[in-house]
Short mmCIF file of C-alpha atoms in Angstrom, two decimals:
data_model
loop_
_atom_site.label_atom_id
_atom_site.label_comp_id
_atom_site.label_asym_id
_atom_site.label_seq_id
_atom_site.Cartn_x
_atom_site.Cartn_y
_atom_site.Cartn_z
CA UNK A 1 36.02 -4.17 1.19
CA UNK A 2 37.74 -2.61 4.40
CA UNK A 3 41.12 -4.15 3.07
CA UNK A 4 40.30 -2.23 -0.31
CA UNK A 5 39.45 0.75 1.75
CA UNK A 6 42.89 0.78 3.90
CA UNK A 7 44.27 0.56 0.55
CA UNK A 8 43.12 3.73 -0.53
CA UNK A 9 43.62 5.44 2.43
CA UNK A 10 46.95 4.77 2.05
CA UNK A 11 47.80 6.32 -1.67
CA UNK A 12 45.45 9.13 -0.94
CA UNK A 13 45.93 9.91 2.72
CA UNK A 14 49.63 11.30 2.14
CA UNK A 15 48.38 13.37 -1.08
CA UNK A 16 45.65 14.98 1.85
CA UNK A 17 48.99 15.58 4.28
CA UNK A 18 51.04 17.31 1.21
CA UNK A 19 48.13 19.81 -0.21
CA UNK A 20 46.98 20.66 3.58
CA UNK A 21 50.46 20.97 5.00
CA UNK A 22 52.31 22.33 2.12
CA UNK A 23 50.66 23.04 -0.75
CA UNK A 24 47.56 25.13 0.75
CA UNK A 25 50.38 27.30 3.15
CA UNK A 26 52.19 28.25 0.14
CA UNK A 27 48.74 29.29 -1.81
CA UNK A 28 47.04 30.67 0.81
CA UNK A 29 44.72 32.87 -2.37
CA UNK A 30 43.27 29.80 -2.99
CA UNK A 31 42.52 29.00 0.55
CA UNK A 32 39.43 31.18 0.47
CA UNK A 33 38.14 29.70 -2.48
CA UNK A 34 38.25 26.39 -0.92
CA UNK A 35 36.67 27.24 2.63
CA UNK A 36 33.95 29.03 0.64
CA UNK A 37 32.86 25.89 -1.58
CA UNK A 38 33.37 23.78 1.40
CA UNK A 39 31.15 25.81 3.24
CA UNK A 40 28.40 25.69 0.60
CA UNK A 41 28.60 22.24 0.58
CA UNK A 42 27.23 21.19 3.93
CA UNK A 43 23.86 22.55 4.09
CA UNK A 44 23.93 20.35 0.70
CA UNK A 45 25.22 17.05 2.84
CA UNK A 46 22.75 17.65 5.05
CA UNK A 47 19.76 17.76 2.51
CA UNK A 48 21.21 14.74 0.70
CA UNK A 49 21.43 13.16 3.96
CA UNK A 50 17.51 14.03 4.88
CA UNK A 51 16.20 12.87 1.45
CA UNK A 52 17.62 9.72 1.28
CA UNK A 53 16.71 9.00 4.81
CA UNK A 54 12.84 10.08 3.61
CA UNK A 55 13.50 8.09 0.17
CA UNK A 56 14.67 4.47 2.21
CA UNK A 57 12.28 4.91 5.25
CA UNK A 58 9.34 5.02 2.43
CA UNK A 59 11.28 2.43 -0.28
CA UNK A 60 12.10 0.04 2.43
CA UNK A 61 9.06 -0.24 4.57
CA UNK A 62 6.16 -0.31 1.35
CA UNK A 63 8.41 -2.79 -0.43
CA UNK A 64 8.36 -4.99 2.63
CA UNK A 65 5.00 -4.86 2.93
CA UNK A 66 3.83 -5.25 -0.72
CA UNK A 67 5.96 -8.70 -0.54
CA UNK A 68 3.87 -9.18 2.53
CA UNK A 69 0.44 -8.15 1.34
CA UNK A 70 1.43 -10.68 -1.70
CA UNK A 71 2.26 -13.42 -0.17
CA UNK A 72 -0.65 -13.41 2.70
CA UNK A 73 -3.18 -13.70 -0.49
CA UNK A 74 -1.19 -16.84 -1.67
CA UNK A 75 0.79 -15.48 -3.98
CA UNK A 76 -2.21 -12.99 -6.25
CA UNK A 77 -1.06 -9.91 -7.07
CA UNK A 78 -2.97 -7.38 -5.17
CA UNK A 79 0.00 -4.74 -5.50
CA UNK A 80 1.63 -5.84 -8.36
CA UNK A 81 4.40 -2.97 -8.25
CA UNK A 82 6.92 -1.86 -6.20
CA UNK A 83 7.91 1.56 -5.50
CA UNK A 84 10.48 4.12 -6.35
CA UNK A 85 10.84 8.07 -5.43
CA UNK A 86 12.07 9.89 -7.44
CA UNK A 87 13.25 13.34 -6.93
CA UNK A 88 13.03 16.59 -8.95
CA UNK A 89 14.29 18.44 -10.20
CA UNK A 90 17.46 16.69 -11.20
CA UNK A 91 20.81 19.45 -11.88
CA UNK A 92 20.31 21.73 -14.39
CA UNK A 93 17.10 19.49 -15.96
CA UNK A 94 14.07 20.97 -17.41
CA UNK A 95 10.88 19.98 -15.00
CA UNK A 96 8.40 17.86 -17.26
CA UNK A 97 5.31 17.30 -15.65
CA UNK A 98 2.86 14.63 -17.69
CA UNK A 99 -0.48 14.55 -17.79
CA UNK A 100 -2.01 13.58 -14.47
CA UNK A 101 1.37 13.13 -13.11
CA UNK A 102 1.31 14.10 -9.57
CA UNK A 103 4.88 16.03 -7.85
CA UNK A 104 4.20 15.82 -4.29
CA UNK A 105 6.57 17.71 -1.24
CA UNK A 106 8.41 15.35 1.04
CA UNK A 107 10.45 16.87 3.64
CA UNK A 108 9.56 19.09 6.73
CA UNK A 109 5.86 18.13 7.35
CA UNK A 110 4.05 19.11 10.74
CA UNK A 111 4.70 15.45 11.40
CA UNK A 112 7.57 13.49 9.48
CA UNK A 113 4.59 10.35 9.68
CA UNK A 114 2.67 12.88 6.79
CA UNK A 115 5.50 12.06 4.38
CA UNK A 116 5.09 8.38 4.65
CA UNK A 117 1.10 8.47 4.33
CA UNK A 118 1.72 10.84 1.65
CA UNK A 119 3.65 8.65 -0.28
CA UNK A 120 1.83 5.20 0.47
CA UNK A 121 -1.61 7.03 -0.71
CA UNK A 122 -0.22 8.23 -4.11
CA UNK A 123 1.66 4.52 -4.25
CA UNK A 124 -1.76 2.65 -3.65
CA UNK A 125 -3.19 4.67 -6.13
CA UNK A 126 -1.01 3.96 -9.01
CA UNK A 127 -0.54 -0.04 -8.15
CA UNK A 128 -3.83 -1.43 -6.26
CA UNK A 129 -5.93 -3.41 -8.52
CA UNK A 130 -5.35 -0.24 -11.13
CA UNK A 131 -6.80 -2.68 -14.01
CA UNK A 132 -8.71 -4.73 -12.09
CA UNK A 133 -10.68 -1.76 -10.47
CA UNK A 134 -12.78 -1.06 -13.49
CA UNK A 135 -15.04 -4.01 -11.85
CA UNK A 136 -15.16 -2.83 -8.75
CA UNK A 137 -17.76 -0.37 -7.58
CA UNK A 138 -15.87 2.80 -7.43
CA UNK A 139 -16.82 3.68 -3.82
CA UNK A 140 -15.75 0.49 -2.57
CA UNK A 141 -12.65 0.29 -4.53
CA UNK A 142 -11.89 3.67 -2.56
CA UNK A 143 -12.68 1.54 0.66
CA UNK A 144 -10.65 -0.60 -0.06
CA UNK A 145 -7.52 1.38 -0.93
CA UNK A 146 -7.72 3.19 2.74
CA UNK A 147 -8.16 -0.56 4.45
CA UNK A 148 -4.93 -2.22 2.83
CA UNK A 149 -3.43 1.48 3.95
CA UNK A 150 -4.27 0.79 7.46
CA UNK A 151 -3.43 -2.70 7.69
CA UNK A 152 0.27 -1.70 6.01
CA UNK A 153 0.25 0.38 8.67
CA UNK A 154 -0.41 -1.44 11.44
CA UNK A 155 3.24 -2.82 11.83
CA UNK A 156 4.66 0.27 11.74
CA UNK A 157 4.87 2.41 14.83
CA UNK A 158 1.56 3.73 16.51
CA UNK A 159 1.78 7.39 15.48
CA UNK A 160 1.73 6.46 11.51
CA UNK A 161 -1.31 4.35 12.43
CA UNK A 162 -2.96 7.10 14.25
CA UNK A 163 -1.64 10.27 12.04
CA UNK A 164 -3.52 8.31 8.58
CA UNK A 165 -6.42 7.29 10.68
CA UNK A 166 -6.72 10.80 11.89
CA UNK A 167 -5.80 13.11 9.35
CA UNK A 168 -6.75 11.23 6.37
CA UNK A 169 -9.14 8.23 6.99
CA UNK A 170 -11.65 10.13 9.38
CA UNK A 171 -11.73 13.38 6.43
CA UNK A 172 -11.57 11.04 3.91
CA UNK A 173 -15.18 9.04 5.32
CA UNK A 174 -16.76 12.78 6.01
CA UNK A 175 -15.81 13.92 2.61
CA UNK A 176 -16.78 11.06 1.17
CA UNK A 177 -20.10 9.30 2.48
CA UNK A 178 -20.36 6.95 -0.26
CA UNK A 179 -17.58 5.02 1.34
CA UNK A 180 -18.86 5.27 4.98
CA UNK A 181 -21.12 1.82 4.08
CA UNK A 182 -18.48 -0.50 3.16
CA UNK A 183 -15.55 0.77 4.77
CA UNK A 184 -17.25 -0.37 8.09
CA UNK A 185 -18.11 -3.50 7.04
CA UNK A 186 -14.59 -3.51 5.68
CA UNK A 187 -13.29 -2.80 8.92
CA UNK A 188 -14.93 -5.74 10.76
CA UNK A 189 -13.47 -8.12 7.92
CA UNK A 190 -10.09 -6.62 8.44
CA UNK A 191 -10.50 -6.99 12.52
CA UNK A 192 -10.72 -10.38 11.51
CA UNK A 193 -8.05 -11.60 9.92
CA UNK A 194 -10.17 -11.90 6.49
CA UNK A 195 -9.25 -9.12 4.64
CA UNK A 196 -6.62 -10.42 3.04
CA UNK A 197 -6.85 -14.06 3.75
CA UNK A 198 -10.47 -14.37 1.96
CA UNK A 199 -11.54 -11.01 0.70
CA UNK A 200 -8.85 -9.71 -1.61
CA UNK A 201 -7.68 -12.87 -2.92
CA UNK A 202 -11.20 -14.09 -4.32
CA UNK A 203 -11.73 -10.30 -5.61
CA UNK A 204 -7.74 -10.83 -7.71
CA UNK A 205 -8.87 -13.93 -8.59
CA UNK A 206 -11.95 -13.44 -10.25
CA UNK A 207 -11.08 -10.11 -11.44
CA UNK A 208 -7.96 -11.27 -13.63
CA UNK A 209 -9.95 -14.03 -15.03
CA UNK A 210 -12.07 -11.84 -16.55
CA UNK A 211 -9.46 -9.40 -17.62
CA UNK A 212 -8.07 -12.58 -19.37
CA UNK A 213 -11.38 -13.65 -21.01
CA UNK A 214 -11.50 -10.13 -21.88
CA UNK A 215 -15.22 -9.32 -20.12
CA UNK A 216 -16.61 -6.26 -20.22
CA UNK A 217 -17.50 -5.06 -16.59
CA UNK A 218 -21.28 -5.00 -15.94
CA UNK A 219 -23.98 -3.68 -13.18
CA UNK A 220 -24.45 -7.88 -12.17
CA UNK A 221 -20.70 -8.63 -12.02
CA UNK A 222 -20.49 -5.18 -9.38
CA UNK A 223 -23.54 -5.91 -7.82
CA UNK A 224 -22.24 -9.75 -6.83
CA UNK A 225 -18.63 -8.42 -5.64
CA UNK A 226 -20.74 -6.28 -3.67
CA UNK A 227 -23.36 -8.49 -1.72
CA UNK A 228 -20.16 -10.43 -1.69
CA UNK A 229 -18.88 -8.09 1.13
CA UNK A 230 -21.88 -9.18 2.65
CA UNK A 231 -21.40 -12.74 2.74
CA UNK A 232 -17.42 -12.25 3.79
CA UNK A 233 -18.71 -10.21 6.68
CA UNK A 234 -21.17 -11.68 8.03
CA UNK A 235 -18.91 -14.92 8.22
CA UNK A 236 -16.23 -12.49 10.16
CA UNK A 237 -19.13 -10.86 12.49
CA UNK A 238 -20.30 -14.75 12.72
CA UNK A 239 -21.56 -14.40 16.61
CA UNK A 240 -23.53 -11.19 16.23
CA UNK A 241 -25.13 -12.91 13.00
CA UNK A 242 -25.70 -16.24 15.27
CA UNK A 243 -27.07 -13.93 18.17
CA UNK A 244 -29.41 -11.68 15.15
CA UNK A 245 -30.99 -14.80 13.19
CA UNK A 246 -30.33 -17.68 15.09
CA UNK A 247 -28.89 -19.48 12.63
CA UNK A 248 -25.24 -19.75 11.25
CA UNK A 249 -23.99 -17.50 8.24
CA UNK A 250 -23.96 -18.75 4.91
CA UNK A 251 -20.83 -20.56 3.93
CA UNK A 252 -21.06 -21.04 0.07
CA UNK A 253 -21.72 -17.90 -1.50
CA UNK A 254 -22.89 -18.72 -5.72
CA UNK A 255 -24.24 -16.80 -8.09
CA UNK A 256 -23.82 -16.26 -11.53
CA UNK A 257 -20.49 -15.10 -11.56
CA UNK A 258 -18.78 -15.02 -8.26
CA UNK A 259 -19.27 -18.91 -6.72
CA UNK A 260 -16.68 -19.29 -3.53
CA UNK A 261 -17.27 -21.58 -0.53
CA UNK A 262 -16.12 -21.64 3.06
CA UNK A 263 -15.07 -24.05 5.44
CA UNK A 264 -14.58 -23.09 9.19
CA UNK A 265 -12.66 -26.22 10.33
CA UNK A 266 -14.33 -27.02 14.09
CA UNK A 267 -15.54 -30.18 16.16
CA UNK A 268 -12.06 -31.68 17.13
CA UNK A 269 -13.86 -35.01 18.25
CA UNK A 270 -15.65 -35.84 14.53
CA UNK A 271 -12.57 -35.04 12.89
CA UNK A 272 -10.47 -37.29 15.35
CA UNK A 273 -13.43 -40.23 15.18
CA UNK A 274 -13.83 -40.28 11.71
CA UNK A 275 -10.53 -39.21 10.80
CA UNK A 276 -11.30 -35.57 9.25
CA UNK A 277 -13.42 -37.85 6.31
CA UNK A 278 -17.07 -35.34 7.21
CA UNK A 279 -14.16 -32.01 6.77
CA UNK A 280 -12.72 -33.80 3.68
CA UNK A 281 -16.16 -34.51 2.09
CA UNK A 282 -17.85 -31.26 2.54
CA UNK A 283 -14.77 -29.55 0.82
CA UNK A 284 -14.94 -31.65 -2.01
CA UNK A 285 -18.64 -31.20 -2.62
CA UNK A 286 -17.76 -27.25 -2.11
CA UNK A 287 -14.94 -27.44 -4.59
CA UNK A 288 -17.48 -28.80 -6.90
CA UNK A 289 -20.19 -26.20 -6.95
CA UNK A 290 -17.69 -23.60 -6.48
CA UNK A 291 -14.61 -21.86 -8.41
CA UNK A 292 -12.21 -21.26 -5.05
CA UNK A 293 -12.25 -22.88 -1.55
CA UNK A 294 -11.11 -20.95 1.47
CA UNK A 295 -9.98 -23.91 4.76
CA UNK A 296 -10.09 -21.96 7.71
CA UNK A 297 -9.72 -22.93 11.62
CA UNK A 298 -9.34 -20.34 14.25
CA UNK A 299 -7.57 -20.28 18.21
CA UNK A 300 -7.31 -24.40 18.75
CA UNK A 301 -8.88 -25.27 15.61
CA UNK A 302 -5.72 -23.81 13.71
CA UNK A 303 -4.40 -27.47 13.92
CA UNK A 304 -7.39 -28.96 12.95
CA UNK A 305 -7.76 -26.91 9.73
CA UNK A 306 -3.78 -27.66 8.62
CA UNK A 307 -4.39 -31.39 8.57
CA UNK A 308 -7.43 -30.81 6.54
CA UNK A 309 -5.91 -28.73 3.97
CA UNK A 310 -2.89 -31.53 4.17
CA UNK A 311 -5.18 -33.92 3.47
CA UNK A 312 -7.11 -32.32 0.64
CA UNK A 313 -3.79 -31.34 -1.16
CA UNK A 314 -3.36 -35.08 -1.72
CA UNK A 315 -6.54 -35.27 -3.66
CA UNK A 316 -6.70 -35.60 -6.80
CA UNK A 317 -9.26 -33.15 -7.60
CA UNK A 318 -7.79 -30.32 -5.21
CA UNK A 319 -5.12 -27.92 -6.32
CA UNK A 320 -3.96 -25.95 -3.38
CA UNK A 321 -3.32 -21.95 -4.12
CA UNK A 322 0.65 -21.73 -2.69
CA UNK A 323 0.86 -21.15 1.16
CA UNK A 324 -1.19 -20.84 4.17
CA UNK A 325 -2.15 -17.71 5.15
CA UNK A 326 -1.76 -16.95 9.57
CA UNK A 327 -3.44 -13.96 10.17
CA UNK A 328 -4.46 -12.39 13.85
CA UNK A 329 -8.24 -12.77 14.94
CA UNK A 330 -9.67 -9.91 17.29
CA UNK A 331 -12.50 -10.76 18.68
CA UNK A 332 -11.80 -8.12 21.81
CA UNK A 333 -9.86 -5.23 22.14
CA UNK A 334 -6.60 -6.83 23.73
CA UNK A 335 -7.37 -10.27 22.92
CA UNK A 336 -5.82 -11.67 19.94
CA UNK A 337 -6.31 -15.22 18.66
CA UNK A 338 -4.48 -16.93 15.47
CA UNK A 339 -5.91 -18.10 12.24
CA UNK A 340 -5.03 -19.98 9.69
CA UNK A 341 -6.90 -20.33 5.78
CA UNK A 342 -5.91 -21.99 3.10
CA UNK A 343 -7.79 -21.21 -0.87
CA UNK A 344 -8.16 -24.36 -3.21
CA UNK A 345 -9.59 -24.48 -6.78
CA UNK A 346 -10.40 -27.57 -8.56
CA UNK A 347 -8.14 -29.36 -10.60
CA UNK A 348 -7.61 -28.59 -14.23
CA UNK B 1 5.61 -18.71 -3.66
CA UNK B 2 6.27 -15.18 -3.96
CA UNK B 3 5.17 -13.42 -7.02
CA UNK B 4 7.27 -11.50 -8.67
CA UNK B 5 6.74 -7.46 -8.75
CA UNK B 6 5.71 -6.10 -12.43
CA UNK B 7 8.02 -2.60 -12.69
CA UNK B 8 7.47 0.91 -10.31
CA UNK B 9 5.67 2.95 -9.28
CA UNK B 10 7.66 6.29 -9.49
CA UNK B 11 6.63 8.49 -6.76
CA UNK B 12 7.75 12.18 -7.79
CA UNK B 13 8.66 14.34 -4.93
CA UNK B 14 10.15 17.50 -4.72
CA UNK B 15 12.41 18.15 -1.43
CA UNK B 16 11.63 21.80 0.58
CA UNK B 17 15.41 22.90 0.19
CA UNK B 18 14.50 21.96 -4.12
CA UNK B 19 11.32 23.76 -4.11
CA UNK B 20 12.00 27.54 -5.00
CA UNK B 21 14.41 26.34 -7.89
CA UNK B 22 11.25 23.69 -8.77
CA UNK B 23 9.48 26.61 -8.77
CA UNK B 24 11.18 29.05 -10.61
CA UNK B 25 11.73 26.06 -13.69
CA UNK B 26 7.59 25.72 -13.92
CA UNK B 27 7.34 29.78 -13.97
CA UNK B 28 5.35 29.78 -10.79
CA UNK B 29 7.92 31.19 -8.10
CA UNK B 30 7.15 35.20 -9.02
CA UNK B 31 3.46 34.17 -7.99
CA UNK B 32 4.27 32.24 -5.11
CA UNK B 33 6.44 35.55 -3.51
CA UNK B 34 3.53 37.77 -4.92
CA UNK B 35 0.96 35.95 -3.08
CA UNK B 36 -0.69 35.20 -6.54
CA UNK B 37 -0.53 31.26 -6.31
CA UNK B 38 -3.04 29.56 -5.27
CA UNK B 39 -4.86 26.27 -4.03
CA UNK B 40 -6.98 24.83 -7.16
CA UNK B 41 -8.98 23.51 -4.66
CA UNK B 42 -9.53 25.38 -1.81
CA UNK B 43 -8.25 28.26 -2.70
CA UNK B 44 -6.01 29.57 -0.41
CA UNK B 45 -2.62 31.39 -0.96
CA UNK B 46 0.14 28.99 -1.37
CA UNK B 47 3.54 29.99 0.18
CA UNK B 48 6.27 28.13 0.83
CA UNK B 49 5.15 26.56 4.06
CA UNK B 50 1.93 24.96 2.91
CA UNK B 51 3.27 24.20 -0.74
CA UNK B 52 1.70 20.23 -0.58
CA UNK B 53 2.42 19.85 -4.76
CA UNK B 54 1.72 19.94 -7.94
CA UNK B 55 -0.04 18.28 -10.67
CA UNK B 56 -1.28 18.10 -14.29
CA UNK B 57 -4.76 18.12 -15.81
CA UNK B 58 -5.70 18.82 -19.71
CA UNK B 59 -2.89 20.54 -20.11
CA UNK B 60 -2.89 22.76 -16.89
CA UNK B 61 -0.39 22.82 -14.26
CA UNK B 62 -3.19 22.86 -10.78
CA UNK B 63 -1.14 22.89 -7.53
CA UNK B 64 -2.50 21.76 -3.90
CA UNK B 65 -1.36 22.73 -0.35
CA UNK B 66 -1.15 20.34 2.44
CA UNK B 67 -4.34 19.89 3.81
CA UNK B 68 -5.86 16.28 3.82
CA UNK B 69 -8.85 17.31 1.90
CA UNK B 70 -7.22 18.58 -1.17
CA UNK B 71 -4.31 16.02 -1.31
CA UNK B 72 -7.29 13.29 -1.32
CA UNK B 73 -9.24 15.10 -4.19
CA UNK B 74 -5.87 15.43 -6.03
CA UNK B 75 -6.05 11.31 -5.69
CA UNK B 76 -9.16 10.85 -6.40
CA UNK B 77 -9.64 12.54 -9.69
CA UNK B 78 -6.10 10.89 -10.57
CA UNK B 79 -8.31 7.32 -10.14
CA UNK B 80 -11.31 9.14 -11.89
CA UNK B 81 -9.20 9.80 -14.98
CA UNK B 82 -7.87 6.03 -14.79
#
């Protein structure tokens, strides 16, 4: 390429010399011309130079993340598109605005972070579980849009975490109360690690399979994905439960449609004196009642819960659903533990 | 395994140093400089400094300025029509 370059620097470069040098001297009416469009030209650089910067900042960070977001909920398409801006007007091109098509303004925000929400808000609203939605209660849906916002935006430097939590999560809960319920329950899966290790992945699943059997959404099939944020946090706020009932939270969650079970891999000395078999049976007689599996261990029981799922991917009756999914626990501001989960479904 | 992305979404945006000639194409510019353009939901004058965009509904061009309140209304009736 630089070789290529050099190349044409060389066959052009002297042409440059000759019309500077020589032929612009000798025509100096057309020198005015020249400086005139060359002037009018750099404001345009400049702009060129600011959009793209705007276009790639957005195209390169979401399309990192949706890989991301992907691959953490082994492999189910929770944002099944990736993204492209597009600006208009294009030279000389009529404007055509469709129906519900929405042409928002990028460019010199109070804070440059506003053109990045901007565009991640309109993106998760055209690609987030758009067909999959319809069996979603709509408030919750909603919650969940502004959670996988915030936890895309957690990698990215502080003030984009703060400017969406600020200016458009905090309006967005006062505006709409509806959401206030399960966005904090929401929140405490998220803090957890199981937002999109456990949450979103059983929601995809279920939620294509019925697309595919083509069934009609009803009030049960809402009602169960909601007491279903129930069971998912309760299993994230596990100590408070513990501390509330006295008793541990339910781990197998099955009703008429929705039938998932838990495992949180623990007890290092069981597993190590009967070699994992009490980890290994339990998850079979889960896998049987239920439609998906999630393996999970937690701090030192991260090891524990990878030869389990090692184990049960040799089975004959386990399928394991691609990767492993390492998330970050918080169970304190400041203190952050790993995770691991793995989903299985029975073999077909 | 990573799954493999089904098509765009295409964001539209219009850059500030586009938007009086995006303007003037949709016929709204004259009522922008008159003062005559307004928020469809909150109301307020639109100028050039608060412009937040534009969008479409039965047939109607509605634009928004760039408060967080009406860019999440324009959103949500966008997933209410879906």
């Amino acid at each position: 390429m630089l070789e290529w370059l050099k190349g044409l620097g060389w066959i052009i470069g002297p042409f440059i010399g000759w019309f500077l040098f020589k032929w612009l001297p000798d025509h100096p009416e057309y020198g005015e011309k020249i400086l005139f469009y060359l002037i009018r030209l750099i404001p345009f650089i400049f702009s060129w130079k600011e959009r793209k910067t705007i276009e790639k900042e957005i195209h390169a960070y979401i399309t990192e993340e949706i890989k991301s977001v992907n691959s953490e909920s082994y492999g189910f398409k929770i944002l099944p598109k990736g993204i492209k801006i597009e600006w208009t007007p294009k030279k000389k091109e009529e404007v055509i605005i469709g129906e519900n098509e929405i042409i928002i303004r990028l460019g010199s925000r109070v804070n440059p972070c506003e053109n990045f929400v901007d565009a991640l808000l309109l993106y998760l609203s055209n690609s987030f579980m758009v067909n999959e939605s319809i069996y979603l209660d709509p408030s919750l849906y909603e919650a969940c849009k502004f959670h996988i916002a915030a936890s895309m935006l957690k990698n990215r430097p502080k003030q984009y975490y703060q400017i969406f939590i600020n200016k458009y999560y905090k309006p967005a809960l006062e505006k709409y109360r509806e959401i206030l319920n399960f966005s904090e329950k929401l929140e405490t899966i998220e803090r957890n690690g199981l937002f999109t290790a456990c949450f979103l992945p059983t929601l995809s699943f279920y939620t294509n399979q019925w697309i595919s059997q083509r069934k009609a959404p009803s009030a049960e099939m809402t009602q169960e994905i909601i007491d279903f944020v129930d069971f998912v946090f309760n299993i994230a706020n596990k100590k408070e439960y513990e501390k509330e009932t006295g008793e541990e939270p339910p781990l197998t969650y099955s009703k008429n449609y929705l039938k998932i079970g838990v495992i949180l891999v623990a007890r290092r000395e069981l597993a190590k004196e009967f070699n994992y078999r009490p980890h290994l049976e339990m998850a079979k007689e889960k896998l049987k009642q239920s439609n998906i599996l999630f393996i999970m261990g937690r701090g030192k029981n991260v090891y524990l819960a990878e030869i389990v799922a090692l184990k049960l991917k040799r089975d004959s009756l386990c399928e394991q659903i691609n990767g492993a999914n390492k998330f970050v626990f918080c169970p304190e501001e400041d203190k952050k533990i790993q995770g691991i989960c793995y989903a299985f479904k029975r073999k077909s | 395994m990573k799954a493999k992305l089904e098509g765009k979404v295409v964001i539209k945006a219009v850059y500030d140093s586009e938007l009086q000639s995006f303007l003037e194409k949709l016929g709204l510019w004259e009522d922008m400089k008159n003062g005559q353009l307004r928020c469809s939901f909150c109301n307020c004058v639109l100028t050039f400094a608060n412009f937040g965009g534009i969008y479409k509904e039965n047939g109607q061009l509605k634009p928004f300025c760039q408060k967080t309140e009406c860019y999440l209304e324009v959103l949500k009736r966008k997933n209410a029509v879906r």
